CSV table of N, CA and C in Angstrom, one decimal:
chain,number,residue,atom,x,y,z
R,889,UNK,N,26.3,12.5,-1.5
R,889,UNK,CA,25.9,13.5,-0.5
R,889,UNK,C,25.2,12.8,0.7
R,890,UNK,N,24.3,11.9,0.3
R,890,UNK,CA,23.5,11.2,1.4
R,890,UNK,C,24.4,10.5,2.3
R,891,UNK,N,25.4,9.8,1.7
R,891,UNK,CA,26.3,9.1,2.6
R,891,UNK,C,27.1,10.0,3.5
R,892,UNK,N,27.5,11.2,3.0
R,892,UNK,CA,28.1,12.2,3.9
R,892,UNK,C,27.2,12.6,5.0
R,893,UNK,N,26.0,12.9,4.8
R,893,UNK,CA,25.0,13.2,5.8
R,893,UNK,C,24.9,12.1,6.8
R,894,UNK,N,24.7,10.9,6.4
R,894,UNK,CA,24.6,9.8,7.3
R,894,UNK,C,25.8,9.6,8.2
R,895,UNK,N,27.0,9.8,7.6
R,895,UNK,CA,28.2,9.7,8.3
R,895,UNK,C,28.3,10.8,9.4
R,896,UNK,N,27.9,12.0,9.0
R,896,UNK,CA,27.9,13.1,9.9
R,896,UNK,C,27.0,12.9,11.1
R,897,UNK,N,25.7,12.4,10.7
R,897,UNK,CA,24.8,12.1,11.8
R,897,UNK,C,25.3,11.0,12.7
R,898,UNK,N,26.0,10.0,12.2
R,898,UNK,CA,26.6,9.0,13.0
R,898,UNK,C,27.7,9.5,13.9
R,899,UNK,N,28.5,10.4,13.4
R,899,UNK,CA,29.5,11.1,14.2
R,899,UNK,C,28.9,11.9,15.3
R,900,UNK,N,27.8,12.7,15.0
R,900,UNK,CA,27.1,13.4,16.1
R,900,UNK,C,26.7,12.5,17.2
R,901,UNK,N,26.1,11.4,16.8
R,901,UNK,CA,25.6,10.4,17.7
R,901,UNK,C,26.7,9.9,18.6
R,902,UNK,N,27.8,9.4,18.0
R,902,UNK,CA,28.8,8.8,18.8
R,902,UNK,C,29.5,9.8,19.7
R,903,UNK,N,29.7,11.1,19.2
R,903,UNK,CA,30.3,12.1,20.0
R,903,UNK,C,29.4,12.5,21.2
R,904,UNK,N,28.1,12.6,20.9
R,904,UNK,CA,27.1,13.0,21.9
R,904,UNK,C,27.0,11.9,23.0
R,905,UNK,N,27.0,10.6,22.5
R,905,UNK,CA,26.8,9.5,23.5
R,905,UNK,C,28.1,9.4,24.3
R,906,UNK,N,29.2,9.5,23.7
R,906,UNK,CA,30.5,9.4,24.5
R,906,UNK,C,30.6,10.5,25.6
R,907,UNK,N,30.2,11.7,25.2
R,907,UNK,CA,30.2,12.8,26.2
R,907,UNK,C,29.1,12.7,27.2
R,908,UNK,N,28.0,12.0,26.8
R,908,UNK,CA,26.8,11.9,27.7
R,908,UNK,C,27.0,10.8,28.7
R,909,UNK,N,27.9,9.9,28.6
R,909,UNK,CA,28.0,8.7,29.4
R,909,UNK,C,28.5,9.1,30.8
R,910,UNK,N,29.0,10.3,31.0
R,910,UNK,CA,29.6,10.6,32.3
R,910,UNK,C,28.6,11.1,33.3
R,911,UNK,N,27.5,11.7,32.9
R,911,UNK,CA,26.6,12.4,33.9
R,911,UNK,C,25.2,11.8,34.1
R,912,UNK,N,24.2,12.5,33.9
R,912,UNK,CA,22.8,12.1,34.3
R,912,UNK,C,22.2,11.2,33.2
R,913,UNK,N,20.9,10.8,33.5
R,913,UNK,CA,20.2,9.9,32.6
R,913,UNK,C,19.6,10.6,31.4
R,914,UNK,N,18.8,9.9,30.7
R,914,UNK,CA,18.2,10.3,29.5
R,914,UNK,C,16.9,11.1,29.8
R,915,UNK,N,16.7,12.2,29.1
R,915,UNK,CA,15.4,13.0,29.3
R,915,UNK,C,14.7,13.0,27.9
R,916,UNK,N,13.4,12.9,28.0
R,916,UNK,CA,12.5,13.0,26.8
R,916,UNK,C,12.1,14.5,26.7
R,917,UNK,N,11.8,14.9,25.4
R,917,UNK,CA,11.4,16.2,25.2
R,917,UNK,C,10.4,16.3,24.1
R,918,UNK,N,9.6,17.4,24.0
R,918,UNK,CA,8.8,17.7,22.9
R,918,UNK,C,8.9,19.2,22.6
R,919,UNK,N,8.9,19.5,21.3
R,919,UNK,CA,9.1,20.9,20.9
R,919,UNK,C,8.2,21.2,19.7
R,920,UNK,N,7.9,22.4,19.5
R,920,UNK,CA,7.1,22.9,18.4
R,920,UNK,C,7.7,24.1,17.8
R,921,UNK,N,7.8,24.2,16.5
R,921,UNK,CA,8.4,25.4,15.8
R,921,UNK,C,7.6,25.8,14.6
R,922,UNK,N,7.9,27.0,14.2
R,922,UNK,CA,7.3,27.5,13.0
R,922,UNK,C,8.4,28.1,12.1
R,923,UNK,N,8.7,27.3,11.0
R,923,UNK,CA,9.8,27.7,10.2
R,923,UNK,C,9.4,28.7,9.1
R,924,UNK,N,10.1,29.7,8.9
R,924,UNK,CA,9.7,30.9,8.1
R,924,UNK,C,10.8,31.1,7.0
R,925,UNK,N,10.4,31.2,5.8
R,925,UNK,CA,11.4,31.5,4.7
R,925,UNK,C,10.8,32.5,3.8
R,926,UNK,N,11.7,33.1,2.9
R,926,UNK,CA,11.2,34.0,1.9
R,926,UNK,C,11.3,33.5,0.5
R,927,UNK,N,11.1,32.2,0.4
R,927,UNK,CA,11.2,31.5,-0.9
R,927,UNK,C,9.8,31.2,-1.5
R,928,UNK,N,9.8,31.0,-2.8
R,928,UNK,CA,8.7,30.6,-3.5
R,928,UNK,C,7.5,31.6,-3.6
R,929,UNK,N,6.9,31.9,-2.5
R,929,UNK,CA,5.7,32.7,-2.4
R,929,UNK,C,6.0,33.9,-1.4
R,930,UNK,N,5.3,34.9,-1.6
R,930,UNK,CA,5.4,36.1,-0.8
R,930,UNK,C,4.5,36.1,0.4
R,931,UNK,N,3.6,35.1,0.5
R,931,UNK,CA,2.6,35.1,1.6
R,931,UNK,C,3.2,34.2,2.7
R,932,UNK,N,2.9,34.6,3.9
R,932,UNK,CA,3.3,33.9,5.1
R,932,UNK,C,2.8,32.5,5.1
R,933,UNK,N,1.6,32.3,4.7
R,933,UNK,CA,1.0,30.9,4.7
R,933,UNK,C,1.7,29.9,3.8
R,934,UNK,N,2.2,30.4,2.7
R,934,UNK,CA,2.9,29.5,1.7
R,934,UNK,C,4.4,29.3,2.1
R,935,UNK,N,5.0,30.3,2.7
R,935,UNK,CA,6.4,30.3,2.9
R,935,UNK,C,6.8,29.9,4.3
R,936,UNK,N,5.9,29.3,5.1
R,936,UNK,CA,6.2,28.9,6.5
R,936,UNK,C,5.6,27.5,6.7
R,937,UNK,N,6.1,26.8,7.6
R,937,UNK,CA,5.5,25.5,8.0
R,937,UNK,C,5.7,25.2,9.5
R,938,UNK,N,4.6,24.6,10.1
R,938,UNK,CA,4.7,24.2,11.5
R,938,UNK,C,5.2,22.8,11.6
R,939,UNK,N,5.9,22.5,12.7
R,939,UNK,CA,6.4,21.1,13.0
R,939,UNK,C,6.4,20.8,14.5
R,940,UNK,N,6.3,19.6,14.8
R,940,UNK,CA,6.4,19.1,16.2
R,940,UNK,C,7.5,18.0,16.2
R,941,UNK,N,8.3,18.1,17.3
R,941,UNK,CA,9.4,17.1,17.4
R,941,UNK,C,9.3,16.4,18.8
R,942,UNK,N,9.5,15.2,18.8
R,942,UNK,CA,9.6,14.4,20.0
R,942,UNK,C,11.0,13.6,20.0
R,943,UNK,N,11.6,13.5,21.1
R,943,UNK,CA,12.9,12.9,21.1
R,943,UNK,C,13.4,12.7,22.5
R,944,UNK,N,14.7,12.4,22.6
R,944,UNK,CA,15.4,12.2,23.9
R,944,UNK,C,16.7,12.9,23.8
R,945,UNK,N,17.2,13.3,25.0
R,945,UNK,CA,18.5,14.0,25.1
R,945,UNK,C,19.3,13.5,26.3
R,946,UNK,N,20.6,13.5,26.2
R,946,UNK,CA,21.4,13.2,27.3
R,946,UNK,C,22.6,14.2,27.3
R,947,UNK,N,22.7,15.0,28.3
R,947,UNK,CA,23.7,16.1,28.4
R,947,UNK,C,23.6,17.0,27.2
R,948,UNK,N,24.6,16.9,26.3
R,948,UNK,CA,24.7,17.9,25.2
R,948,UNK,C,24.3,17.3,23.9
R,949,UNK,N,23.7,16.1,23.9
R,949,UNK,CA,23.3,15.4,22.6
R,949,UNK,C,21.8,15.1,22.6
R,950,UNK,N,21.2,15.3,21.5
R,950,UNK,CA,19.8,14.9,21.4
R,950,UNK,C,19.5,14.3,20.0
R,951,UNK,N,18.4,13.5,20.0
R,951,UNK,CA,18.0,12.9,18.7
R,951,UNK,C,16.4,12.9,18.8
R,952,UNK,N,15.8,13.3,17.7
R,952,UNK,CA,14.4,13.3,17.7
R,952,UNK,C,13.7,13.0,16.3
R,953,UNK,N,12.5,12.8,16.4
R,953,UNK,CA,11.6,12.5,15.2
R,953,UNK,C,10.8,13.8,15.0
R,954,UNK,N,10.8,14.4,13.8
R,954,UNK,CA,10.1,15.6,13.6
R,954,UNK,C,9.0,15.3,12.6
R,955,UNK,N,7.8,15.8,12.8
R,955,UNK,CA,6.6,15.6,11.9
R,955,UNK,C,6.2,17.0,11.6
R,956,UNK,N,5.9,17.3,10.3
R,956,UNK,CA,5.5,18.6,9.9
R,956,UNK,C,4.6,18.7,8.8
R,957,UNK,N,4.1,19.9,8.5
R,957,UNK,CA,3.2,20.2,7.4
R,957,UNK,C,3.9,21.1,6.4
R,958,UNK,N,3.7,20.9,5.2
R,958,UNK,CA,4.4,21.6,4.1
R,958,UNK,C,4.1,23.1,4.0
R,959,UNK,N,3.0,23.6,4.6
R,959,UNK,CA,2.7,25.0,4.6
R,959,UNK,C,1.6,25.3,5.6
R,960,UNK,N,1.2,26.5,5.7
R,960,UNK,CA,0.1,26.9,6.6
R,960,UNK,C,-1.2,27.3,5.9
R,961,UNK,N,-1.4,26.7,4.7
R,961,UNK,CA,-2.6,27.0,4.0
R,961,UNK,C,-3.6,26.0,4.3
R,962,UNK,N,-4.6,26.3,5.2
R,962,UNK,CA,-5.6,25.4,5.7
R,962,UNK,C,-6.9,25.6,5.0
R,963,UNK,N,-7.0,26.5,4.0
R,963,UNK,CA,-8.3,26.7,3.4
R,963,UNK,C,-8.6,25.8,2.3
R,964,UNK,N,-7.6,25.0,1.8
R,964,UNK,CA,-7.9,24.0,0.8
R,964,UNK,C,-8.0,22.6,1.4
R,965,UNK,N,-8.5,21.7,0.6
R,965,UNK,CA,-8.6,20.3,1.1
R,965,UNK,C,-7.2,19.8,1.4
R,966,UNK,N,-7.1,19.2,2.7
R,966,UNK,CA,-5.9,18.7,3.1
R,966,UNK,C,-5.5,17.4,2.5
R,967,UNK,N,-4.3,17.1,2.3
R,967,UNK,CA,-3.8,15.9,1.7
R,967,UNK,C,-2.5,15.4,2.4
R,968,UNK,N,-2.3,14.1,2.5
R,968,UNK,CA,-1.2,13.6,3.1
R,968,UNK,C,0.1,14.0,2.4
R,969,UNK,N,0.1,14.3,1.1
R,969,UNK,CA,1.3,14.8,0.4
R,969,UNK,C,1.8,16.1,0.9
R,970,UNK,N,1.0,16.8,1.8
R,970,UNK,CA,1.5,18.1,2.3
R,970,UNK,C,2.3,17.9,3.6
R,971,UNK,N,2.5,16.6,4.0
R,971,UNK,CA,3.2,16.3,5.3
R,971,UNK,C,4.6,15.7,5.0
R,972,UNK,N,5.4,15.7,6.0
R,972,UNK,CA,6.8,15.2,5.9
R,972,UNK,C,7.2,14.7,7.3
R,973,UNK,N,8.3,13.9,7.3
R,973,UNK,CA,8.9,13.5,8.6
R,973,UNK,C,10.4,13.6,8.4
R,974,UNK,N,11.1,13.7,9.6
R,974,UNK,CA,12.6,13.9,9.6
R,974,UNK,C,13.2,13.3,10.9
R,975,UNK,N,14.3,12.7,10.8
R,975,UNK,CA,15.1,12.3,11.9
R,975,UNK,C,16.2,13.3,12.1
R,976,UNK,N,16.3,13.9,13.3
R,976,UNK,CA,17.3,15.0,13.5
R,976,UNK,C,18.2,14.7,14.7
R,977,UNK,N,19.4,15.1,14.6
R,977,UNK,CA,20.3,15.0,15.8
R,977,UNK,C,21.0,16.3,16.0
R,978,UNK,N,21.3,16.6,17.2
R,978,UNK,CA,21.9,17.9,17.6
R,978,UNK,C,23.0,17.7,18.7
R,979,UNK,N,24.0,18.6,18.6
R,979,UNK,CA,25.0,18.7,19.7
R,979,UNK,C,24.9,20.2,20.2
R,980,UNK,N,24.8,20.3,21.5
R,980,UNK,CA,24.7,21.7,22.1
R,980,UNK,C,26.0,22.0,22.9
R,981,UNK,N,26.2,23.3,23.2
R,981,UNK,CA,27.3,23.7,24.0
R,981,UNK,C,26.8,25.0,24.7
R,982,UNK,N,27.3,25.1,26.0
R,982,UNK,CA,26.9,26.3,26.8
R,982,UNK,C,27.5,27.6,26.3
R,983,UNK,N,26.7,28.7,26.3
R,983,UNK,CA,27.1,30.0,26.0
R,983,UNK,C,26.6,31.0,27.0
R,984,UNK,N,27.1,30.9,28.2
R,984,UNK,CA,26.6,31.8,29.3
R,984,UNK,C,25.2,31.3,29.7
R,985,UNK,N,24.2,32.2,29.6
R,985,UNK,CA,22.8,31.9,30.0
R,985,UNK,C,22.1,31.1,28.9
R,986,UNK,N,22.7,31.1,27.7
R,986,UNK,CA,22.1,30.4,26.6
R,986,UNK,C,22.9,29.1,26.2
R,987,UNK,N,22.3,28.3,25.3
R,987,UNK,CA,23.1,27.2,24.8
R,987,UNK,C,23.0,27.3,23.3
R,988,UNK,N,24.1,27.1,22.6
R,988,UNK,CA,24.2,27.0,21.2
R,988,UNK,C,24.1,25.6,20.7
R,989,UNK,N,23.7,25.4,19.5
R,989,UNK,CA,23.7,24.0,19.0
R,989,UNK,C,23.8,23.9,17.5
R,990,UNK,N,24.3,22.8,17.0
R,990,UNK,CA,24.3,22.5,15.6
R,990,UNK,C,23.4,21.3,15.3
R,991,UNK,N,22.7,21.3,14.2
R,991,UNK,CA,21.8,20.3,13.9
R,991,UNK,C,22.1,19.7,12.5
R,992,UNK,N,21.7,18.4,12.3
R,992,UNK,CA,21.7,17.8,11.0
R,992,UNK,C,20.6,16.8,11.0
R,993,UNK,N,19.9,16.7,9.9
R,993,UNK,CA,18.8,15.7,9.8
R,993,UNK,C,18.6,15.3,8.4
R,994,UNK,N,17.8,14.2,8.3
R,994,UNK,CA,17.5,13.6,7.0
R,994,UNK,C,16.0,13.2,7.1
R,995,UNK,N,15.2,13.5,6.0
R,995,UNK,CA,13.8,13.2,6.1
R,995,UNK,C,13.2,12.9,4.7
R,996,UNK,N,11.9,12.8,4.7
R,996,UNK,CA,11.2,12.4,3.5
R,996,UNK,C,9.8,13.0,3.5
R,997,UNK,N,9.4,13.4,2.3
R,997,UNK,CA,8.0,13.8,2.1
R,997,UNK,C,7.1,12.6,2.1
R,998,UNK,N,5.9,12.7,2.7
R,998,UNK,CA,5.0,11.5,2.9
R,998,UNK,C,4.7,10.7,1.7
R,999,UNK,N,4.5,11.2,0.6
R,999,UNK,CA,4.1,10.4,-0.6
R,999,UNK,C,5.1,10.3,-1.7
R,1000,UNK,N,6.4,10.6,-1.4
R,1000,UNK,CA,7.4,10.5,-2.4
R,1000,UNK,C,8.6,9.7,-1.9
R,1001,UNK,N,9.5,9.4,-2.7
R,1001,UNK,CA,10.7,8.7,-2.3
R,1001,UNK,C,11.8,9.8,-2.3
R,1002,UNK,N,11.5,11.0,-2.4
R,1002,UNK,CA,12.5,12.1,-2.4
R,1002,UNK,C,13.0,12.4,-0.9
R,1003,UNK,N,14.3,12.2,-0.8
R,1003,UNK,CA,14.9,12.5,0.5
R,1003,UNK,C,15.4,13.9,0.6
R,1004,UNK,N,15.3,14.5,1.8
R,1004,UNK,CA,15.8,15.9,1.9
R,1004,UNK,C,16.8,15.9,3.1
R,1005,UNK,N,17.6,16.9,3.2
R,1005,UNK,CA,18.6,17.1,4.2
R,1005,UNK,C,18.4,18.4,4.9
R,1006,UNK,N,18.6,18.5,6.2
R,1006,UNK,CA,18.6,19.7,6.9
R,1006,UNK,C,19.9,19.9,7.7
R,1007,UNK,N,20.4,21.1,7.7
R,1007,UNK,CA,21.6,21.3,8.6
R,1007,UNK,C,21.5,22.8,9.0
R,1008,UNK,N,22.0,23.1,10.2
R,1008,UNK,CA,22.0,24.5,10.6
R,1008,UNK,C,22.5,24.6,12.1
R,1009,UNK,N,22.2,25.8,12.6
R,1009,UNK,CA,22.6,26.1,14.0
R,1009,UNK,C,21.6,27.0,14.7
R,1010,UNK,N,21.6,27.0,16.0
R,1010,UNK,CA,20.7,27.8,16.7
R,1010,UNK,C,21.1,28.1,18.1
R,1011,UNK,N,20.2,28.7,18.9
R,1011,UNK,CA,20.5,28.9,20.3
R,1011,UNK,C,19.2,28.7,21.1
R,1012,UNK,N,19.3,28.3,22.4
R,1012,UNK,CA,18.1,28.1,23.2
R,1012,UNK,C,18.3,28.7,24.6
R,1013,UNK,N,17.2,28.9,25.3
R,1013,UNK,CA,17.3,29.4,26.6
R,1013,UNK,C,16.2,28.5,27.4
R,1014,UNK,N,16.6,27.9,28.5
R,1014,UNK,CA,15.7,27.1,29.3
R,1014,UNK,C,15.6,27.5,30.7
R,1015,UNK,N,14.5,27.4,31.2
R,1015,UNK,CA,14.2,27.6,32.7
R,1015,UNK,C,13.3,26.5,33.1
R,1016,UNK,N,13.7,25.9,34.2
R,1016,UNK,CA,13.0,24.7,34.7
R,1016,UNK,C,12.9,23.7,33.6
R,1017,UNK,N,11.7,23.3,33.2
R,1017,UNK,CA,11.5,22.3,32.1
R,1017,UNK,C,11.1,22.9,30.8
R,1018,UNK,N,10.9,24.3,30.8
R,1018,UNK,CA,10.5,24.9,29.6
R,1018,UNK,C,11.7,25.6,28.8
R,1019,UNK,N,11.6,25.7,27.5
R,1019,UNK,CA,12.6,26.4,26.8
R,1019,UNK,C,12.1,27.1,25.6
R,1020,UNK,N,12.8,28.0,25.1
R,1020,UNK,CA,12.6,28.7,23.8
R,1020,UNK,C,13.8,28.6,23.0
R,1021,UNK,N,13.6,28.6,21.7
R,1021,UNK,CA,14.8,28.5,20.8
R,1021,UNK,C,14.5,29.2,19.5
R,1022,UNK,N,15.7,29.5,18.8
R,1022,UNK,CA,15.6,30.1,17.5
R,1022,UNK,C,16.8,29.5,16.7
R,1023,UNK,N,16.5,29.1,15.5
R,1023,UNK,CA,17.6,28.5,14.7
R,1023,UNK,C,17.5,28.9,13.2
R,1024,UNK,N,18.6,28.8,12.5
R,1024,UNK,CA,18.7,29.0,11.1
R,1024,UNK,C,19.1,27.7,10.5
R,1025,UNK,N,18.4,27.3,9.5
R,1025,UNK,CA,18.8,26.0,8.9
R,1025,UNK,C,18.5,26.0,7.4
R,1026,UNK,N,19.2,25.2,6.7
R,1026,UNK,CA,19.0,25.0,5.3
R,1026,UNK,C,18.2,23.6,5.2
R,1027,UNK,N,17.0,23.7,4.7
R,1027,UNK,CA,16.1,22.6,4.7
R,1027,UNK,C,15.7,22.4,3.3
R,1028,UNK,N,16.2,21.3,2.7
R,1028,UNK,CA,15.9,20.9,1.3
R,1028,UNK,C,16.3,22.0,0.3
R,1029,UNK,N,17.4,22.7,0.6
R,1029,UNK,CA,17.9,23.7,-0.3
R,1029,UNK,C,17.4,25.1,-0.1
R,1030,UNK,N,16.5,25.3,0.9
R,1030,UNK,CA,16.0,26.6,1.2
R,1030,UNK,C,16.4,27.0,2.6
R,1031,UNK,N,16.6,28.3,2.9
R,1031,UNK,CA,17.0,28.8,4.2
R,1031,UNK,C,15.8,29.2,5.0
R,1032,UNK,N,15.7,28.8,6.2
R,1032,UNK,CA,14.6,29.1,7.1
R,1032,UNK,C,15.1,29.6,8.5
R,1033,UNK,N,14.3,30.4,9.1
R,1033,UNK,CA,14.4,30.8,10.5
R,1033,UNK,C,13.3,30.2,11.2
R,1034,UNK,N,13.6,29.5,12.4
R,1034,UNK,CA,12.6,28.8,13.1
R,1034,UNK,C,12.6,29.2,14.6
R,1035,UNK,N,11.6,29.9,15.0
R,1035,UNK,CA,11.4,30.1,16.5
R,1035,UNK,C,10.6,29.0,17.0
R,1036,UNK,N,10.7,28.7,18.3
R,1036,UNK,CA,9.9,27.6,18.8
R,1036,UNK,C,10.0,27.5,20.4
R,1037,UNK,N,9.2,26.6,20.9
R,1037,UNK,CA,9.2,26.3,22.3
R,1037,UNK,C,9.4,24.8,22.6
R,1038,UNK,N,9.9,24.5,23.8
R,1038,UNK,CA,10.1,23.1,24.1
R,1038,UNK,C,9.8,22.8,25.5
R,1039,UNK,N,9.6,21.5,25.8
R,1039,UNK,CA,9.3,21.1,27.2
R,1039,UNK,C,10.0,19.8,27.4
R,1040,UNK,N,10.8,19.7,28.5
R,1040,UNK,CA,11.5,18.5,28.8
R,1040,UNK,C,10.8,17.7,30.0
R,1041,UNK,N,10.6,16.4,29.8
R,1041,UNK,CA,9.9,15.6,30.8
R,1041,UNK,C,10.9,15.1,31.9
């Protein structure tokens, strides 16, 4: 399964780069999201997690590094094991005023050797350098809805 994910990410990268070679340069971006699920616990704090992504994009292809926290429970002593990282790639396509996109990523929890996979789809709306997005993804076997904001440099 891990080999299939890596092959798919590589295909996203090559397709995106080949499509991106025709037009403008590379843009950097930063985004923040709050992923919400109905798994494990019924409280919002335990079933959601914040994340920040930094990366670059060219035309319809992007690749980024995502850093996140495992939940929103800040009343207990914080620990590095509550954090994770992920490398994510996406291909987007225009849908009128919006853009749709597909994502795939692979990551790791900070203190384990356990690898996880994320895949999903979403849509975004951008004006000037600001954007908003919403996506649905399967992240480590659980389904999440993630609203967020982005800024392109």
